Short mmCIF file of C-alpha atoms in Angstrom, two decimals:
data_model
loop_
_atom_site.label_atom_id
_atom_site.label_comp_id
_atom_site.label_asym_id
_atom_site.label_seq_id
_atom_site.Cartn_x
_atom_site.Cartn_y
_atom_site.Cartn_z
CA UNK A 1 -43.74 -3.23 -4.65
CA UNK A 2 -43.21 0.20 -3.71
CA UNK A 3 -40.13 2.31 -3.05
CA UNK A 4 -39.41 5.90 -1.96
CA UNK A 5 -36.83 8.20 -0.40
CA UNK A 6 -36.70 10.60 1.97
CA UNK A 7 -34.05 13.24 2.42
CA UNK A 8 -32.79 14.15 5.87
CA UNK A 9 -30.24 16.62 4.75
CA UNK A 10 -27.96 17.12 1.68
CA UNK A 11 -25.69 13.69 3.49
CA UNK A 12 -28.36 11.67 4.76
CA UNK A 13 -31.27 10.01 3.43
CA UNK A 14 -33.87 6.97 4.04
CA UNK A 15 -35.21 4.74 1.65
CA UNK A 16 -38.58 3.11 2.51
CA UNK A 17 -39.50 -0.29 0.57
CA UNK A 18 -42.83 -1.89 0.69
CA UNK A 19 -43.53 -5.25 -0.49
CA UNK A 20 -46.79 -7.34 -0.37
CA UNK A 21 -47.38 -10.98 -1.51
CA UNK A 22 -48.30 -10.37 -4.88
CA UNK A 23 -44.68 -9.40 -5.17
CA UNK A 24 -43.15 -12.30 -3.94
CA UNK A 25 -46.22 -15.04 -3.53
CA UNK A 26 -45.41 -16.62 -7.54
CA UNK A 27 -41.77 -17.08 -7.17
CA UNK A 28 -42.97 -18.73 -3.35
CA UNK A 29 -45.26 -21.01 -4.98
CA UNK A 30 -42.74 -22.24 -7.60
CA UNK A 31 -40.33 -23.27 -5.32
CA UNK A 32 -42.81 -24.72 -2.82
CA UNK A 33 -44.05 -26.73 -5.88
CA UNK A 34 -40.73 -28.16 -6.76
CA UNK A 35 -40.17 -28.94 -3.05
CA UNK A 36 -43.46 -30.92 -3.08
CA UNK A 37 -41.86 -33.03 -6.13
CA UNK A 38 -38.57 -33.56 -4.08
CA UNK A 39 -39.92 -34.44 -0.22
CA UNK A 40 -39.10 -37.70 0.89
CA UNK A 41 -41.44 -37.74 4.16
CA UNK A 42 -41.77 -40.88 5.90
CA UNK A 43 -45.82 -42.01 4.69
CA UNK A 44 -45.57 -40.50 1.71
CA UNK A 45 -44.52 -41.53 -1.39
CA UNK A 46 -42.26 -38.77 -3.44
CA UNK A 47 -44.44 -36.38 -4.95
CA UNK A 48 -47.60 -36.74 -3.52
CA UNK A 49 -46.46 -35.19 -0.27
CA UNK A 50 -49.61 -32.66 1.12
CA UNK A 51 -49.49 -29.07 0.23
CA UNK A 52 -50.16 -28.22 3.16
CA UNK A 53 -47.62 -30.06 5.40
CA UNK A 54 -44.97 -28.50 2.74
CA UNK A 55 -46.31 -24.78 3.32
CA UNK A 56 -46.43 -25.43 6.81
CA UNK A 57 -42.86 -27.06 7.18
CA UNK A 58 -40.80 -24.85 4.72
CA UNK A 59 -43.65 -21.69 3.44
CA UNK A 60 -42.04 -19.67 6.12
CA UNK A 61 -38.29 -19.68 5.36
CA UNK A 62 -38.95 -19.89 1.86
CA UNK A 63 -40.85 -16.71 2.03
CA UNK A 64 -38.18 -14.91 3.91
CA UNK A 65 -35.33 -15.76 1.74
CA UNK A 66 -37.38 -14.62 -1.72
CA UNK A 67 -38.27 -11.39 0.54
CA UNK A 68 -34.52 -10.85 0.97
CA UNK A 69 -33.21 -11.62 -2.39
CA UNK A 70 -36.34 -9.12 -3.74
CA UNK A 71 -35.31 -6.35 -1.15
CA UNK A 72 -31.66 -6.27 -2.16
CA UNK A 73 -32.23 -6.82 -6.09
CA UNK A 74 -35.25 -3.86 -5.29
CA UNK A 75 -32.84 -1.57 -3.58
CA UNK A 76 -30.10 -1.80 -5.85
CA UNK A 77 -31.98 -1.26 -9.05
CA UNK A 78 -33.84 1.68 -7.28
CA UNK A 79 -29.87 3.45 -6.14
CA UNK A 80 -28.93 2.79 -9.73
CA UNK A 81 -31.73 4.53 -11.82
CA UNK A 82 -31.75 7.21 -9.10
CA UNK A 83 -28.38 7.55 -9.67
CA UNK A 84 -27.73 7.67 -5.43
CA UNK A 85 -23.81 8.55 -5.07
CA UNK A 86 -23.98 6.92 -1.60
CA UNK A 87 -20.98 6.10 0.39
CA UNK A 88 -20.77 2.48 2.34
CA UNK A 89 -23.60 0.02 2.20
CA UNK A 90 -27.26 0.79 3.30
CA UNK A 91 -28.00 0.44 6.57
CA UNK A 92 -31.72 -1.41 7.61
CA UNK A 93 -33.36 0.38 10.48
CA UNK A 94 -34.61 -1.98 12.87
CA UNK A 95 -38.48 -1.88 13.59
CA UNK A 96 -39.33 -2.90 17.02
CA UNK A 97 -43.15 -3.93 15.57
CA UNK A 98 -41.90 -5.52 12.51
CA UNK A 99 -43.64 -8.79 11.72
CA UNK A 100 -42.98 -11.57 8.75
CA UNK A 101 -47.19 -12.19 9.08
CA UNK A 102 -47.97 -8.19 8.21
CA UNK A 103 -49.83 -7.86 4.78
CA UNK A 104 -46.99 -5.31 3.76
CA UNK A 105 -43.53 -5.73 4.62
CA UNK A 106 -42.14 -2.63 5.11
CA UNK A 107 -38.16 -2.09 5.34
CA UNK A 108 -36.12 1.16 5.85
CA UNK A 109 -32.44 1.69 4.70
CA UNK A 110 -30.27 4.66 6.00
CA UNK A 111 -28.53 6.29 3.85
CA UNK A 112 -25.03 8.18 3.64
CA UNK A 113 -24.98 10.73 0.58
CA UNK A 114 -21.38 11.44 -1.41
CA UNK A 115 -20.94 15.32 -0.54
CA UNK A 116 -21.13 17.88 -3.76
CA UNK A 117 -17.98 19.75 -4.06
CA UNK A 118 -15.33 21.28 -6.27
CA UNK A 119 -11.64 20.63 -6.64
CA UNK A 120 -9.45 23.86 -7.01
CA UNK A 121 -6.23 23.07 -9.28
CA UNK A 122 -5.33 26.45 -8.90
CA UNK A 123 -4.62 27.46 -5.42
CA UNK A 124 -2.50 30.26 -4.32
CA UNK A 125 -0.41 28.12 -1.71
CA UNK A 126 1.88 26.15 -4.17
CA UNK A 127 3.25 23.03 -3.48
CA UNK A 128 6.87 22.30 -3.67
CA UNK A 129 8.29 20.30 -6.36
CA UNK A 130 12.19 19.16 -5.79
CA UNK A 131 14.65 18.09 -8.35
CA UNK A 132 17.38 16.56 -7.27
CA UNK A 133 20.39 16.48 -8.36
CA UNK A 134 23.34 14.24 -7.50
CA UNK A 135 26.30 16.53 -5.91
CA UNK A 136 29.80 15.91 -6.60
CA UNK A 137 30.11 14.53 -2.80
CA UNK A 138 27.32 11.84 -4.02
CA UNK A 139 29.43 11.23 -6.68
CA UNK A 140 32.63 10.94 -5.61
CA UNK A 141 31.23 8.47 -2.36
CA UNK A 142 29.53 6.21 -5.80
CA UNK A 143 32.99 6.42 -7.32
CA UNK A 144 34.71 5.17 -4.12
CA UNK A 145 31.84 2.86 -3.76
CA UNK A 146 32.46 0.96 -6.89
CA UNK A 147 36.66 0.96 -6.82
CA UNK A 148 35.76 -0.84 -3.32
CA UNK A 149 33.60 -3.56 -5.01
CA UNK A 150 36.29 -4.33 -7.27
CA UNK A 151 39.03 -3.80 -5.31
CA UNK A 152 41.61 -6.24 -3.51
CA UNK A 153 41.53 -7.60 -0.11
CA UNK A 154 44.52 -7.13 1.71
CA UNK A 155 45.75 -7.79 5.54
CA UNK A 156 46.72 -4.07 7.41
CA UNK A 157 49.04 -4.91 11.02
CA UNK A 158 46.54 -1.59 13.12
CA UNK A 159 43.07 -0.96 12.68
CA UNK A 160 42.22 2.11 11.35
CA UNK A 161 38.74 4.23 9.92
CA UNK A 162 38.58 2.03 7.11
CA UNK A 163 39.14 -1.55 8.57
CA UNK A 164 37.16 -4.51 7.96
CA UNK A 165 37.95 -6.42 11.57
CA UNK A 166 36.90 -9.73 12.74
CA UNK A 167 36.62 -10.93 16.03
CA UNK A 168 34.55 -12.51 18.30
CA UNK A 169 31.98 -11.08 20.82
CA UNK A 170 31.63 -12.43 24.27
CA UNK A 171 29.28 -12.09 27.17
CA UNK A 172 28.47 -14.75 29.52
CA UNK A 173 25.68 -13.48 31.35
CA UNK A 174 23.50 -13.00 28.02
CA UNK A 175 25.09 -16.15 26.51
CA UNK A 176 26.53 -13.75 23.96
CA UNK A 177 29.54 -15.99 22.16
CA UNK A 178 29.41 -14.40 18.19
CA UNK A 179 32.23 -14.50 15.38
CA UNK A 180 32.06 -11.65 13.02
CA UNK A 181 32.90 -9.39 10.62
CA UNK A 182 32.67 -5.51 11.70
CA UNK A 183 33.68 -2.29 9.41
CA UNK A 184 34.74 0.51 12.09
CA UNK A 185 33.24 2.97 9.68
CA UNK A 186 30.02 1.80 11.12
CA UNK A 187 31.22 2.30 14.88
CA UNK A 188 29.69 5.09 16.76
CA UNK A 189 30.84 7.88 18.50
CA UNK A 190 34.85 8.97 18.92
CA UNK A 191 35.18 7.48 22.61
CA UNK A 192 34.38 3.92 20.98
CA UNK A 193 36.13 4.80 17.69
CA UNK A 194 39.05 5.53 19.85
CA UNK A 195 39.47 1.73 21.34
CA UNK A 196 39.55 0.08 17.73
CA UNK A 197 41.87 2.57 16.10
CA UNK A 198 45.88 1.42 16.39
CA UNK A 199 44.61 -2.24 17.71
CA UNK A 200 46.08 -5.34 16.42
CA UNK A 201 45.40 -8.95 16.20
CA UNK A 202 45.04 -10.87 19.71
CA UNK A 203 43.72 -7.77 21.37
CA UNK A 204 40.90 -7.98 23.23
CA UNK A 205 38.69 -4.86 23.75
CA UNK A 206 36.26 -3.87 26.37
CA UNK A 207 33.07 -2.06 25.18
CA UNK A 208 29.68 -1.09 26.07
CA UNK A 209 26.77 -2.48 23.37
CA UNK A 210 24.54 0.81 24.21
CA UNK A 211 25.91 3.12 21.15
CA UNK A 212 28.31 0.57 19.88
CA UNK A 213 27.25 0.93 16.09
CA UNK A 214 25.41 3.58 13.93
CA UNK A 215 22.48 1.34 13.56
CA UNK A 216 20.94 -1.32 15.91
CA UNK A 217 20.57 -3.34 12.96
CA UNK A 218 23.98 -3.44 12.89
CA UNK A 219 24.56 -4.44 17.01
CA UNK A 220 21.66 -7.39 15.94
CA UNK A 221 24.20 -8.88 13.46
CA UNK A 222 27.33 -8.65 15.08
CA UNK A 223 26.05 -9.82 18.36
CA UNK A 224 23.35 -12.52 17.20
CA UNK A 225 20.99 -10.77 18.87
CA UNK A 226 17.14 -10.48 18.16
CA UNK A 227 15.90 -7.38 16.96
CA UNK A 228 13.82 -6.58 20.20
CA UNK A 229 16.93 -7.31 22.48
CA UNK A 230 19.44 -4.88 19.87
CA UNK A 231 17.53 -1.80 20.23
CA UNK A 232 17.35 -1.87 24.43
CA UNK A 233 20.90 -3.86 25.06
CA UNK A 234 23.22 -2.35 27.85
CA UNK A 235 25.67 -4.79 28.77
CA UNK A 236 29.97 -5.00 28.70
CA UNK A 237 31.38 -7.32 25.87
CA UNK A 238 34.74 -8.28 24.96
CA UNK A 239 35.58 -8.12 21.41
CA UNK A 240 39.00 -10.54 20.48
CA UNK A 241 40.20 -9.07 17.22
CA UNK A 242 41.25 -12.11 15.00
CA UNK A 243 41.99 -10.78 11.67
CA UNK A 244 42.26 -6.93 10.21
CA UNK A 245 41.68 -6.34 6.30
CA UNK A 246 41.46 -3.15 4.40
CA UNK A 247 39.91 -2.80 0.72
CA UNK A 248 42.46 -1.94 -1.81
CA UNK A 249 40.45 0.35 -4.35
CA UNK A 250 40.82 -0.65 -7.55
CA UNK A 251 42.51 1.74 -10.40
CA UNK A 252 40.30 4.32 -12.70
CA UNK A 253 41.21 2.49 -15.55
CA UNK A 254 39.27 0.91 -18.53
CA UNK A 255 39.84 -2.54 -16.74
CA UNK A 256 37.09 -1.36 -14.38
CA UNK A 257 35.02 0.85 -16.68
CA UNK A 258 34.38 -2.23 -19.00
CA UNK A 259 33.37 -4.40 -15.68
CA UNK A 260 31.17 -1.65 -14.96
CA UNK A 261 29.67 -1.07 -18.29
CA UNK A 262 30.33 -4.05 -20.84
CA UNK A 263 29.26 -1.70 -23.75
CA UNK A 264 32.12 0.00 -23.94
CA UNK A 265 30.30 3.44 -23.26
CA UNK A 266 32.46 4.69 -20.41
CA UNK A 267 36.29 5.57 -21.47
CA UNK A 268 37.25 8.82 -19.00
CA UNK A 269 36.66 8.94 -15.53
CA UNK A 270 34.32 12.24 -16.30
CA UNK A 271 32.67 9.97 -18.26
CA UNK A 272 32.22 7.50 -15.50
CA UNK A 273 31.04 10.54 -13.22
CA UNK A 274 28.52 11.80 -15.37
CA UNK A 275 27.14 8.42 -16.26
CA UNK A 276 27.07 8.11 -12.15
CA UNK A 277 25.50 11.49 -11.99
CA UNK A 278 22.67 10.28 -14.64
CA UNK A 279 21.56 7.27 -13.59
CA UNK A 280 21.62 8.67 -9.31
CA UNK A 281 19.17 11.43 -10.97
CA UNK A 282 16.78 9.20 -13.04
CA UNK A 283 16.65 6.98 -9.58
CA UNK A 284 15.57 10.43 -7.36
CA UNK A 285 13.46 11.45 -10.57
CA UNK A 286 11.03 8.25 -8.87
CA UNK A 287 11.47 9.52 -5.27
CA UNK A 288 11.08 13.17 -6.54
CA UNK A 289 7.74 11.84 -7.91
CA UNK A 290 6.23 10.02 -5.38
CA UNK A 291 6.73 12.68 -2.91
CA UNK A 292 4.99 15.22 -5.31
CA UNK A 293 2.27 12.69 -5.31
CA UNK A 294 1.78 13.02 -1.87
CA UNK A 295 2.41 16.33 -1.71
CA UNK A 296 -0.66 17.23 -3.76
CA UNK A 297 -2.67 14.57 -2.07
CA UNK A 298 -2.20 16.10 0.88
CA UNK A 299 -2.62 19.68 -0.28
CA UNK A 300 -6.10 18.71 -1.85
CA UNK A 301 -7.14 17.44 1.35
CA UNK A 302 -6.43 20.32 2.94
CA UNK A 303 -7.90 22.96 0.21
CA UNK A 304 -11.17 20.93 -1.02
CA UNK A 305 -13.75 21.68 2.33
CA UNK A 306 -16.35 19.30 2.25
CA UNK A 307 -18.69 17.49 4.84
CA UNK A 308 -19.17 14.02 4.96
CA UNK A 309 -22.33 12.05 7.13
CA UNK A 310 -19.72 10.79 9.55
CA UNK A 311 -22.50 9.62 12.10
CA UNK A 312 -23.85 7.61 9.06
CA UNK A 313 -20.36 6.20 8.13
CA UNK A 314 -19.49 5.44 12.25
CA UNK A 315 -22.22 3.58 12.05
CA UNK A 316 -21.09 1.07 8.95
CA UNK A 317 -18.20 0.58 10.16
CA UNK A 318 -19.14 -0.60 13.50
CA UNK A 319 -20.99 -3.51 11.07
CA UNK A 320 -19.06 -3.28 7.34
CA UNK A 321 -16.21 -5.60 8.68
CA UNK A 322 -16.09 -9.29 10.31
CA UNK A 323 -16.01 -8.23 13.34
CA UNK A 324 -18.88 -5.78 15.40
CA UNK A 325 -16.84 -2.82 16.44
CA UNK A 326 -18.10 -1.06 19.61
CA UNK A 327 -19.59 2.65 19.20
CA UNK A 328 -15.96 3.75 20.53
CA UNK A 329 -14.13 1.63 18.41
CA UNK A 330 -15.88 2.75 15.32
CA UNK A 331 -14.96 6.14 15.89
CA UNK A 332 -11.18 5.50 16.39
CA UNK A 333 -12.02 3.45 12.63
CA UNK A 334 -13.81 6.57 11.37
CA UNK A 335 -11.28 9.04 12.71
CA UNK A 336 -8.06 6.62 11.01
CA UNK A 337 -9.69 6.58 7.36
CA UNK A 338 -11.63 10.00 7.24
CA UNK A 339 -8.70 11.31 5.23
CA UNK A 340 -8.09 8.15 2.75
CA UNK A 341 -11.93 8.90 2.24
CA UNK A 342 -11.81 12.33 1.48
CA UNK A 343 -9.00 11.55 -1.19
CA UNK A 344 -10.91 9.25 -2.30
CA UNK A 345 -13.43 11.65 -3.24
CA UNK A 346 -11.41 13.73 -4.20
CA UNK A 347 -9.60 11.03 -6.83
CA UNK A 348 -12.64 10.58 -8.37
CA UNK A 349 -14.44 13.58 -9.07
CA UNK A 350 -10.96 14.91 -10.69
CA UNK A 351 -10.85 11.62 -13.09
CA UNK A 352 -14.38 11.74 -13.45
CA UNK A 353 -14.32 15.57 -14.00
CA UNK A 354 -11.61 15.00 -16.87
CA UNK A 355 -12.70 11.93 -18.33
CA UNK A 356 -9.45 10.18 -16.56
CA UNK A 357 -9.88 6.35 -17.29
CA UNK A 358 -8.26 3.16 -16.92
CA UNK A 359 -9.49 0.07 -19.07
CA UNK A 360 -8.38 -3.56 -18.95
CA UNK A 361 -6.18 -3.82 -22.07
CA UNK A 362 -4.20 -0.22 -20.95
CA UNK A 363 -3.76 -2.36 -17.30
CA UNK A 364 -2.70 -4.91 -18.72
CA UNK A 365 0.00 -3.43 -20.65
CA UNK A 366 1.14 -1.50 -17.98
CA UNK A 367 1.33 -5.16 -15.92
CA UNK A 368 3.69 -6.37 -18.93
CA UNK A 369 6.16 -3.29 -18.80
CA UNK A 370 6.11 -4.25 -15.06
CA UNK A 371 7.28 -7.65 -16.27
CA UNK A 372 9.85 -6.40 -18.88
CA UNK A 373 11.92 -4.43 -15.94
CA UNK A 374 11.58 -7.68 -13.93
CA UNK A 375 12.82 -9.85 -16.46
CA UNK A 376 15.51 -7.36 -17.85
CA UNK A 377 17.17 -7.51 -14.03
CA UNK A 378 17.86 -11.48 -14.36
CA UNK A 379 19.06 -11.01 -17.92
CA UNK A 380 16.62 -11.44 -20.00
CA UNK A 381 16.71 -8.34 -21.92
CA UNK A 382 14.25 -9.33 -24.65
CA UNK A 383 11.28 -11.78 -23.81
CA UNK A 384 8.70 -12.69 -26.29
CA UNK A 385 5.23 -10.56 -25.97
CA UNK A 386 3.15 -14.02 -26.14
CA UNK A 387 5.13 -14.77 -22.66
CA UNK A 388 4.63 -11.36 -22.15
CA UNK A 389 0.61 -11.92 -22.35
CA UNK A 390 0.78 -15.11 -20.37
CA UNK A 391 2.70 -13.68 -17.74
CA UNK A 392 0.61 -10.57 -17.14
CA UNK A 393 -2.97 -12.85 -17.30
CA UNK A 394 -2.27 -14.78 -14.64
CA UNK A 395 -0.70 -11.69 -12.70
CA UNK A 396 -4.12 -10.04 -13.43
CA UNK A 397 -6.41 -12.55 -12.74
CA UNK A 398 -5.16 -12.24 -9.20
CA UNK A 399 -7.14 -9.85 -8.01
CA UNK A 400 -4.87 -8.50 -5.16
CA UNK A 401 -2.38 -7.90 -7.64
CA UNK A 402 -4.85 -6.39 -10.44
CA UNK A 403 -5.81 -4.19 -7.58
CA UNK A 404 -2.19 -3.26 -6.61
CA UNK A 405 -1.03 -2.42 -10.30
CA UNK A 406 -4.35 -1.14 -11.03
CA UNK A 407 -3.54 1.83 -7.99
CA UNK A 408 -0.02 2.40 -8.98
CA UNK A 409 -1.21 3.14 -12.78
CA UNK A 410 -4.51 5.93 -11.57
CA UNK A 411 -1.10 6.91 -9.39
CA UNK A 412 0.60 7.62 -12.40
CA UNK A 413 -1.90 8.90 -14.49
CA UNK A 414 -3.06 11.49 -11.94
CA UNK A 415 0.61 12.49 -11.71
CA UNK A 416 0.78 12.99 -15.41
CA UNK A 417 -2.49 15.54 -14.61
CA UNK A 418 -1.51 17.12 -11.93
CA UNK A 419 2.02 17.99 -13.53
CA UNK A 420 0.42 19.34 -16.74
CA UNK A 421 -2.86 21.09 -14.71
CA UNK A 422 -1.28 22.73 -11.16
CA UNK A 423 1.45 25.17 -10.68
CA UNK A 424 4.38 24.11 -8.56
CA UNK A 425 7.79 25.98 -6.43
CA UNK A 426 10.33 24.85 -8.18
CA UNK A 427 13.36 23.87 -6.01
CA UNK A 428 16.67 22.25 -6.27
CA UNK A 429 18.60 20.34 -3.80
CA UNK A 430 21.05 17.46 -3.25
CA UNK A 431 20.20 14.07 -2.31
CA UNK A 432 21.06 14.67 1.68
CA UNK A 433 18.94 17.96 1.64
CA UNK A 434 15.78 16.39 0.02
CA UNK A 435 15.56 13.41 2.92
CA UNK A 436 16.74 16.02 5.41
CA UNK A 437 13.34 18.05 4.55
CA UNK A 438 11.20 16.06 3.27
CA UNK A 439 11.63 13.17 6.14
CA UNK A 440 12.22 15.23 8.87
#
């Protein structure tokens, strides 16, 4: 057997594999002999079938199977020994004059090679790192939410902007007849709001569904229609008011504080607001970290320049999936996946150059931490380590779940690395401004 590599350019190569009979004949003969011993052919005793008949019936197919096995093993071994960093998988080149009867069987494979490049983490153009703060308006709103959650429901005579209204929506043409409870704060626009304010039980309102609620999902729930229908629905409905209630906010006293924090850690309104602020900013930090990782990813893709073997990868994508793609479909698929591939190569280089590694024990500990936090939400604050080990083992035996947790842990490690090795432009914002600025 002879294997050689010919470079086409920096990103493409061709590997040629020449196989002769000596490379596979002994193995083929062993298999044929085994077939001969086991073959049941009418007219011959078991184990006494002439070898010529066995060769004629099975010889060619066995030879082809063995050559393909040898070809795959040899090619994989060659790629490892030559330390070739390839993209996708080798693509066989089809030869019109190939024959399985030739003395030398020659095979050629196209390779797409990973590019060589450097990653600059000290770019002059800095990524923005957000510090999200809980402002007074947000804390005020959360305090009121807590008071509302533990408040008392009471009947009111006339509707105002905070009233919960129960009634029935009707439109005969669309077969809408749905009793629902809505909150007036979810009504959109001054014109619609004016129709509700001041009305009482027994009043019938005529409304247009288009633009009635601040969110089409609320319209979907109120009228009992599908998501698609709710999005485009533009009809008149009647709404008969049957009940009007409002929540009497709970007092900000020790009774409420103890309901919210059973450990007695909050005793004043000031301490409650401080606790809300701290808890909110802890949650905001997770969003800020995710945004930072996304921003760094985009920054590195944009500022790390290298070429890819795009023609090879397009050809490979055409055959890599379960369904063969047309040239146009493969080009479209490549264009969609190119950005992800670029970051994958950048990520691998950063991890390789900086010895950022991940082993099974570390992944298992990460999984146990994830499980522990999930169990805490259901009241199990101190699970046994043996129980965590057992659950983690089961989760990691599922390849899809293991890959998901592995990706999360790698992202966590990379974020820590970026924070330590990159300079950022720091910006303090409220949560509302963060949403407006980041998710325009």
